[in-house]
Amino acid sequence: MATDEETKPVSTDLPVHPKPQNEDFDIVATYRSLLSSDREITMPIAAIESLIEFLSVTPYVTSMELVEKVKHQKALLLASAPNPLPILAGADLFEQFLLRSLRPPPAASSSSNLTEPMSFDQTREHLVANKQLFAQRAQAARDNIAIWGARYVSDEKIVLTAGGSRTVTKILLRAATDQSKHFKVIYITEPTNTRSQAAVDELRQAGLEVETIVPNKVAYVLANQKKINLVLVGTEAIMQNGGIISGMGTAQLAALVKAIPGGMKRFYVAAETHKIVRKTPIAYPIVKKMGVRQRDITRFENIGVDLNNELVKEQLLQESDEVDYTDPELIDGIITEQGVKMTWQIWELVDDYI
């Protein structure tokens, strides 16, 4: 396997390019910088852009060496995150595009017009030149989701939501522009949840009537507020089977929607298709078995552990960022930029995003 230090000199019969250097490239720092500098960027897109940055400073290598180098950088990214699933979604998409670009076309007749594979330099130049395209497509996807999702917001009804999802916020803001609809929002949040509080503030500034409740009031509100007809959440990752990995409490909320009688309440998820992870859980997964590192209270693993220790904070998800798995049977539909899909249709969307 090639390492980051290995390079191959440029052949004399190839175009001469300035030789990029990647000895000091830190993909984890690049990824974190992208997230911190752009509030709108999603984790999968930040992973893609980080890998493009790596490619831009990679000296000329063979196709096989390049693939191995990208796999190594992908592994570094995955190892750096307590919840690697959103990174995996983006990194897998990037790897698929790279392999497709470098792979020779299958044997065909001379009349075939199959596109020739791109060279290393062509692939690098194409990706670097179009780096901003991925973020732009992600933003366009969120705008399209808002159009689809706003149709599910009903006049004189109440939307119940949680989690601070930017995609959900877009849907509600879009629905608010429809003068024929007058709806309210109940937001599940706590004073310490800055992401949800920011979403509440944004919705209120747009003129929406938003009430907030703490999580332990959810069952009571669902049972007694008959005007709630839509429960809407975002997600960090969608599994191939249509289940989702989202903020802790999402599975509980979905289960309550199905368990509490009264009214026609529907549980919908809003998410871009680049968040689909090419993994299918076997039976009901414990998120820890899917690579997520967080405290497992079922095993009392936090007993005797200093949760304020900096090393522990780096290795485990903070409590406010912990996630759970929501089974597809609890989800009525997933609102994507390609329309509203049933959970069993998600596998059809597992395709190249790039």
Short mmCIF file of C-alpha atoms in Angstrom, two decimals:
data_model
loop_
_atom_site.label_atom_id
_atom_site.label_comp_id
_atom_site.label_asym_id
_atom_site.label_seq_id
_atom_site.Cartn_x
_atom_site.Cartn_y
_atom_site.Cartn_z
CA MET A 1 0.00 0.00 0.00
CA ALA A 2 1.32 3.42 -0.88
CA THR A 3 1.93 5.87 1.94
CA ASP A 4 1.60 9.63 1.92
CA GLU A 5 5.37 9.99 1.61
CA GLU A 6 5.69 7.90 -1.57
CA THR A 7 5.80 9.78 -4.89
CA LYS A 8 6.44 8.88 -8.47
CA PRO A 9 8.44 11.19 -10.78
CA VAL A 10 6.65 12.65 -13.76
CA SER A 11 7.44 10.88 -17.00
CA THR A 12 9.23 13.01 -19.58
CA ASP A 13 6.54 12.32 -22.15
CA LEU A 14 3.79 13.76 -19.97
CA PRO A 15 2.87 17.45 -19.61
CA VAL A 16 4.96 19.06 -16.91
CA HIS A 17 2.97 20.49 -14.00
CA PRO A 18 4.17 22.14 -10.80
CA LYS A 19 4.57 19.27 -8.36
CA PRO A 20 2.10 19.63 -5.49
CA GLN A 21 3.30 18.57 -2.07
CA ASN A 22 1.16 16.89 0.60
CA GLU A 23 3.69 16.00 3.30
CA ASP A 24 2.18 18.53 5.72
CA PHE A 25 -1.45 18.12 4.68
CA ASP A 26 -3.78 17.49 7.63
CA ILE A 27 -7.15 16.27 6.39
CA VAL A 28 -8.73 16.26 9.84
CA ALA A 29 -7.78 19.90 10.42
CA THR A 30 -9.03 20.76 6.92
CA TYR A 31 -12.37 19.06 7.58
CA ARG A 32 -12.86 20.79 10.92
CA SER A 33 -11.90 24.14 9.44
CA LEU A 34 -14.52 23.77 6.71
CA LEU A 35 -17.23 22.99 9.27
CA SER A 36 -16.30 25.86 11.57
CA SER A 37 -16.02 28.43 8.77
CA ASP A 38 -19.32 27.64 7.04
CA ARG A 39 -22.42 27.09 9.15
CA GLU A 40 -24.39 25.90 6.12
CA ILE A 41 -22.04 23.11 5.03
CA THR A 42 -23.06 19.56 5.87
CA MET A 43 -20.63 16.96 7.20
CA PRO A 44 -20.71 14.78 4.04
CA ILE A 45 -19.95 17.79 1.83
CA ALA A 46 -17.15 18.90 4.17
CA ALA A 47 -15.66 15.40 3.83
CA ILE A 48 -15.83 15.60 0.02
CA GLU A 49 -14.22 19.04 -0.06
CA SER A 50 -11.47 17.88 2.33
CA LEU A 51 -10.61 14.99 0.03
CA ILE A 52 -10.53 17.37 -2.94
CA GLU A 53 -8.11 19.58 -1.00
CA PHE A 54 -5.94 16.50 -0.46
CA LEU A 55 -6.07 15.68 -4.15
CA SER A 56 -5.02 19.22 -5.05
CA VAL A 57 -1.72 18.84 -3.16
CA THR A 58 -1.03 15.24 -4.17
CA PRO A 59 1.96 14.68 -6.49
CA TYR A 60 1.52 12.60 -9.63
CA VAL A 61 0.97 8.92 -8.81
CA THR A 62 -0.50 5.90 -10.54
CA SER A 63 -4.22 5.28 -10.36
CA MET A 64 -3.74 2.44 -7.90
CA GLU A 65 -1.51 4.54 -5.67
CA LEU A 66 -4.00 7.41 -5.75
CA VAL A 67 -6.90 5.18 -4.70
CA GLU A 68 -4.84 3.82 -1.81
CA LYS A 69 -3.87 7.32 -0.71
CA VAL A 70 -7.51 8.43 -0.77
CA LYS A 71 -8.53 5.36 1.23
CA HIS A 72 -5.87 6.25 3.81
CA GLN A 73 -7.12 9.85 4.12
CA LYS A 74 -10.69 8.60 4.35
CA ALA A 75 -9.68 6.27 7.20
CA LEU A 76 -8.02 9.20 9.03
CA LEU A 77 -11.21 11.23 8.74
CA LEU A 78 -13.43 8.39 9.95
CA ALA A 79 -11.15 7.68 12.92
CA SER A 80 -11.21 11.34 13.96
CA ALA A 81 -14.98 11.57 14.47
CA PRO A 82 -16.97 9.98 17.31
CA ASN A 83 -19.85 9.76 14.80
CA PRO A 84 -18.22 8.78 11.49
CA LEU A 85 -21.41 7.98 9.56
CA PRO A 86 -21.97 11.42 7.95
CA ILE A 87 -18.31 11.47 6.91
CA LEU A 88 -18.65 7.96 5.49
CA ALA A 89 -21.61 9.06 3.35
CA GLY A 90 -19.58 11.85 1.71
CA ALA A 91 -16.27 9.97 1.50
CA ASP A 92 -17.93 6.98 -0.19
CA LEU A 93 -19.45 9.27 -2.82
CA PHE A 94 -16.08 10.86 -3.51
CA GLU A 95 -14.39 7.46 -3.74
CA GLN A 96 -17.04 6.20 -6.17
CA PHE A 97 -16.50 9.18 -8.45
CA LEU A 98 -12.74 8.76 -8.32
CA LEU A 99 -12.92 5.08 -9.22
CA ARG A 100 -15.36 5.76 -12.03
CA SER A 101 -13.15 8.51 -13.45
CA LEU A 102 -9.98 6.42 -13.40
CA ARG A 103 -11.50 3.10 -14.52
CA PRO A 104 -11.04 2.17 -18.20
CA PRO A 105 -14.31 1.65 -20.08
CA PRO A 106 -15.43 -1.93 -20.68
CA ALA A 107 -14.54 -3.58 -23.98
CA ALA A 108 -16.97 -2.57 -26.70
CA SER A 109 -17.30 -2.39 -30.43
CA SER A 110 -15.46 0.28 -32.39
CA SER A 111 -18.76 2.06 -32.99
CA SER A 112 -19.20 2.67 -29.27
CA ASN A 113 -18.86 6.27 -28.06
CA LEU A 114 -17.81 5.40 -24.51
CA THR A 115 -16.02 8.20 -22.72
CA GLU A 116 -12.33 7.61 -22.10
CA PRO A 117 -11.23 7.56 -18.46
CA MET A 118 -9.70 10.78 -17.18
CA SER A 119 -6.01 10.94 -16.40
CA PHE A 120 -4.74 11.74 -12.92
CA ASP A 121 -4.17 15.39 -13.86
CA GLN A 122 -7.55 15.68 -15.56
CA THR A 123 -9.33 14.19 -12.55
CA ARG A 124 -7.53 16.50 -10.15
CA GLU A 125 -8.11 19.60 -12.26
CA HIS A 126 -11.79 18.75 -12.74
CA LEU A 127 -12.42 18.27 -9.02
CA VAL A 128 -10.43 21.29 -7.88
CA ALA A 129 -12.07 23.54 -10.48
CA ASN A 130 -15.53 22.37 -9.41
CA LYS A 131 -14.91 22.23 -5.66
CA GLN A 132 -17.54 24.86 -4.88
CA LEU A 133 -20.07 23.00 -7.01
CA PHE A 134 -20.64 20.40 -4.30
CA ALA A 135 -21.59 23.00 -1.69
CA GLN A 136 -23.79 24.75 -4.23
CA ARG A 137 -25.57 21.51 -5.08
CA ALA A 138 -26.10 20.81 -1.39
CA GLN A 139 -27.66 24.25 -0.95
CA ALA A 140 -29.86 23.70 -4.00
CA ALA A 141 -30.91 20.33 -2.58
CA ARG A 142 -31.98 22.00 0.67
CA ASP A 143 -33.99 24.57 -1.30
CA ASN A 144 -35.76 21.82 -3.26
CA ILE A 145 -36.50 19.93 -0.04
CA ALA A 146 -38.11 23.10 1.30
CA ILE A 147 -40.42 23.20 -1.72
CA TRP A 148 -41.44 19.57 -1.29
CA GLY A 149 -41.74 19.74 2.48
CA ALA A 150 -43.79 22.94 2.60
CA ARG A 151 -46.61 21.05 0.89
CA TYR A 152 -46.99 18.89 3.99
CA VAL A 153 -47.51 21.86 6.31
CA SER A 154 -51.27 22.33 6.67
CA ASP A 155 -53.37 25.40 7.31
CA GLU A 156 -54.62 25.81 10.89
CA LYS A 157 -52.43 22.93 12.07
CA ILE A 158 -49.35 22.59 14.29
CA VAL A 159 -45.94 21.23 13.33
CA LEU A 160 -43.96 19.54 16.11
CA THR A 161 -40.20 19.50 15.58
CA ALA A 162 -36.86 19.15 17.35
CA GLY A 163 -33.13 19.08 16.75
CA GLY A 164 -32.25 22.42 15.15
CA SER A 165 -32.18 21.01 11.62
CA ARG A 166 -31.37 23.66 9.01
CA THR A 167 -33.35 21.67 6.44
CA VAL A 168 -36.46 21.61 8.65
CA THR A 169 -36.08 25.34 9.28
CA LYS A 170 -35.99 25.92 5.51
CA ILE A 171 -39.22 23.95 5.09
CA LEU A 172 -41.04 25.94 7.77
CA LEU A 173 -39.80 29.27 6.40
CA ARG A 174 -40.89 28.27 2.92
CA ALA A 175 -44.34 27.24 4.17
CA ALA A 176 -44.65 30.57 5.98
CA THR A 177 -44.43 32.42 2.65
CA ASP A 178 -47.72 30.81 1.57
CA GLN A 179 -50.37 33.37 2.49
CA SER A 180 -53.07 30.69 2.42
CA LYS A 181 -51.48 28.83 5.34
CA HIS A 182 -51.62 29.88 8.97
CA PHE A 183 -49.83 27.32 11.10
CA LYS A 184 -47.96 27.17 14.38
CA VAL A 185 -44.83 25.36 15.54
CA ILE A 186 -44.02 23.55 18.76
CA TYR A 187 -40.28 23.14 19.21
CA ILE A 188 -38.83 20.53 21.56
CA THR A 189 -35.71 22.03 23.10
CA GLU A 190 -33.81 22.93 26.24
CA PRO A 191 -32.12 26.22 27.17
CA THR A 192 -28.70 24.58 26.77
CA ASN A 193 -29.41 23.45 23.20
CA THR A 194 -27.98 26.39 21.25
CA ARG A 195 -28.69 24.84 17.83
CA SER A 196 -32.41 24.45 18.52
CA GLN A 197 -32.62 27.86 20.17
CA ALA A 198 -31.08 29.44 17.07
CA ALA A 199 -33.72 27.74 14.90
CA VAL A 200 -36.50 28.96 17.20
CA ASP A 201 -35.16 32.52 17.03
CA GLU A 202 -34.96 32.39 13.22
CA LEU A 203 -38.54 31.14 12.90
CA ARG A 204 -39.86 33.77 15.30
CA GLN A 205 -38.01 36.53 13.46
CA ALA A 206 -39.80 35.39 10.30
CA GLY A 207 -43.14 35.96 12.04
CA LEU A 208 -44.00 32.37 12.93
CA GLU A 209 -45.69 31.62 16.23
CA VAL A 210 -43.37 29.16 17.97
CA GLU A 211 -43.92 27.56 21.37
CA THR A 212 -41.10 25.64 23.07
CA ILE A 213 -41.40 22.61 25.31
CA VAL A 214 -38.84 20.51 27.17
CA PRO A 215 -38.45 16.83 26.17
CA ASN A 216 -40.29 15.40 29.17
CA LYS A 217 -43.51 17.09 28.00
CA VAL A 218 -43.57 15.46 24.56
CA ALA A 219 -45.94 12.59 25.36
CA TYR A 220 -48.34 14.95 27.15
CA VAL A 221 -48.39 17.40 24.23
CA LEU A 222 -48.84 14.67 21.61
CA ALA A 223 -51.77 13.22 23.54
CA ASN A 224 -53.51 16.51 24.24
CA GLN A 225 -52.74 18.83 21.33
CA LYS A 226 -55.06 17.55 18.62
CA LYS A 227 -53.95 20.10 16.03
CA ILE A 228 -50.54 18.48 15.65
CA ASN A 229 -50.65 16.61 12.34
CA LEU A 230 -46.99 16.69 11.32
CA VAL A 231 -43.87 15.76 13.29
CA LEU A 232 -40.81 16.83 11.30
CA VAL A 233 -37.12 16.19 12.02
CA GLY A 234 -33.80 16.32 10.22
CA THR A 235 -31.07 13.70 10.40
CA GLU A 236 -27.30 13.27 10.26
CA ALA A 237 -27.39 10.07 8.20
CA ILE A 238 -29.89 7.87 6.35
CA MET A 239 -29.22 4.15 6.23
CA GLN A 240 -29.88 2.13 3.06
CA ASN A 241 -32.93 0.54 4.67
CA GLY A 242 -34.54 3.93 5.34
CA GLY A 243 -33.71 4.07 9.04
CA ILE A 244 -31.98 7.20 10.31
CA ILE A 245 -29.15 8.12 12.66
CA SER A 246 -30.19 11.37 14.31
CA GLY A 247 -30.03 13.32 17.57
CA MET A 248 -30.71 11.37 20.75
CA GLY A 249 -34.44 11.26 21.42
CA THR A 250 -35.50 11.05 17.77
CA ALA A 251 -36.34 7.34 18.06
CA GLN A 252 -38.31 8.04 21.22
CA LEU A 253 -40.25 10.82 19.49
CA ALA A 254 -41.05 8.61 16.49
CA ALA A 255 -42.21 5.79 18.78
CA LEU A 256 -44.46 8.16 20.73
CA VAL A 257 -46.07 9.46 17.54
CA LYS A 258 -47.06 5.92 16.63
CA ALA A 259 -48.04 4.84 20.15
CA ILE A 260 -50.22 7.75 21.28
CA PRO A 261 -53.76 7.62 19.83
CA GLY A 262 -55.68 10.66 18.72
CA GLY A 263 -55.49 12.47 15.41
CA MET A 264 -53.64 11.67 12.20
CA LYS A 265 -50.07 12.49 13.14
CA ARG A 266 -47.32 11.70 10.64
CA PHE A 267 -43.59 11.42 11.30
CA TYR A 268 -41.45 12.74 8.44
CA VAL A 269 -37.70 13.17 8.02
CA ALA A 270 -36.13 15.90 5.88
CA ALA A 271 -32.67 15.16 4.45
CA GLU A 272 -30.46 15.54 1.38
CA THR A 273 -29.65 12.36 -0.53
CA HIS A 274 -25.91 12.89 0.00
CA LYS A 275 -26.55 11.85 3.62
CA ILE A 276 -27.37 8.28 2.59
CA VAL A 277 -24.86 5.85 4.08
CA ARG A 278 -24.21 2.69 2.11
CA LYS A 279 -24.84 0.44 5.08
CA THR A 280 -27.80 -1.70 6.00
CA PRO A 281 -28.32 -2.39 9.71
CA ILE A 282 -28.93 -6.01 10.65
CA ALA A 283 -31.88 -6.19 13.02
CA TYR A 284 -32.15 -3.26 15.45
CA PRO A 285 -28.66 -1.79 15.70
CA ILE A 286 -26.94 -0.31 18.70
CA VAL A 287 -25.27 2.77 17.24
CA LYS A 288 -22.00 1.76 18.91
CA LYS A 289 -21.85 -1.27 16.61
CA MET A 290 -22.08 1.06 13.63
CA GLY A 291 -18.94 2.94 14.56
CA VAL A 292 -20.48 5.67 16.71
CA ARG A 293 -18.51 6.35 19.87
CA GLN A 294 -20.69 7.57 22.70
CA ARG A 295 -21.42 6.57 26.28
CA ASP A 296 -23.43 3.35 26.41
CA ILE A 297 -25.55 3.68 29.54
CA THR A 298 -26.97 0.19 29.00
CA ARG A 299 -23.56 -1.06 30.13
CA PHE A 300 -23.02 1.65 32.78
CA GLU A 301 -19.83 2.63 30.97
CA ASN A 302 -19.84 6.14 32.42
CA ILE A 303 -19.38 4.92 36.00
CA GLY A 304 -16.03 6.11 37.32
CA VAL A 305 -15.24 8.01 34.12
CA ASP A 306 -14.32 11.67 34.32
CA LEU A 307 -16.61 13.02 31.63
CA ASN A 308 -14.86 16.41 31.76
CA ASN A 309 -11.51 14.86 30.85
CA GLU A 310 -10.31 16.39 27.56
CA LEU A 311 -9.26 12.98 26.18
CA VAL A 312 -12.69 11.53 26.95
CA LYS A 313 -14.37 14.56 25.33
CA GLU A 314 -12.33 14.01 22.16
CA GLN A 315 -13.04 10.28 21.94
CA LEU A 316 -16.76 10.31 22.76
CA LEU A 317 -19.68 12.35 21.50
CA GLN A 318 -20.73 15.05 23.90
CA GLU A 319 -24.13 14.42 25.46
CA SER A 320 -25.74 17.17 23.38
CA ASP A 321 -24.43 15.52 20.18
CA GLU A 322 -25.33 11.89 20.99
CA VAL A 323 -27.42 10.00 18.44
CA ASP A 324 -29.84 7.11 18.22
CA TYR A 325 -31.29 4.94 15.48
CA THR A 326 -34.90 5.29 14.31
CA ASP A 327 -36.34 2.22 12.62
CA PRO A 328 -37.86 2.75 9.15
CA GLU A 329 -41.17 1.29 10.34
CA LEU A 330 -41.62 4.39 12.52
CA ILE A 331 -41.05 6.80 9.61
CA ASP A 332 -43.92 7.79 7.30
CA GLY A 333 -41.71 9.37 4.66
CA ILE A 334 -38.36 10.99 3.89
CA ILE A 335 -38.44 14.38 2.18
CA THR A 336 -35.50 14.64 -0.24
CA GLU A 337 -34.58 16.97 -3.10
CA GLN A 338 -35.88 14.25 -5.41
CA GLY A 339 -39.30 14.18 -3.80
CA VAL A 340 -40.92 12.48 -0.84
CA LYS A 341 -39.84 8.86 -0.59
CA MET A 342 -41.07 5.92 1.40
CA THR A 343 -38.33 4.34 3.47
CA TRP A 344 -38.20 1.27 1.25
CA GLN A 345 -37.40 3.52 -1.72
CA ILE A 346 -34.16 4.85 -0.22
CA TRP A 347 -32.07 2.05 -1.71
CA GLU A 348 -33.10 3.36 -5.16
CA LEU A 349 -31.38 6.67 -4.34
CA VAL A 350 -28.06 5.05 -3.49
CA ASP A 351 -26.33 6.46 -6.53
CA ASP A 352 -23.57 8.89 -7.41
CA TYR A 353 -24.14 12.36 -6.01
CA ILE A 354 -21.12 13.84 -7.75
#
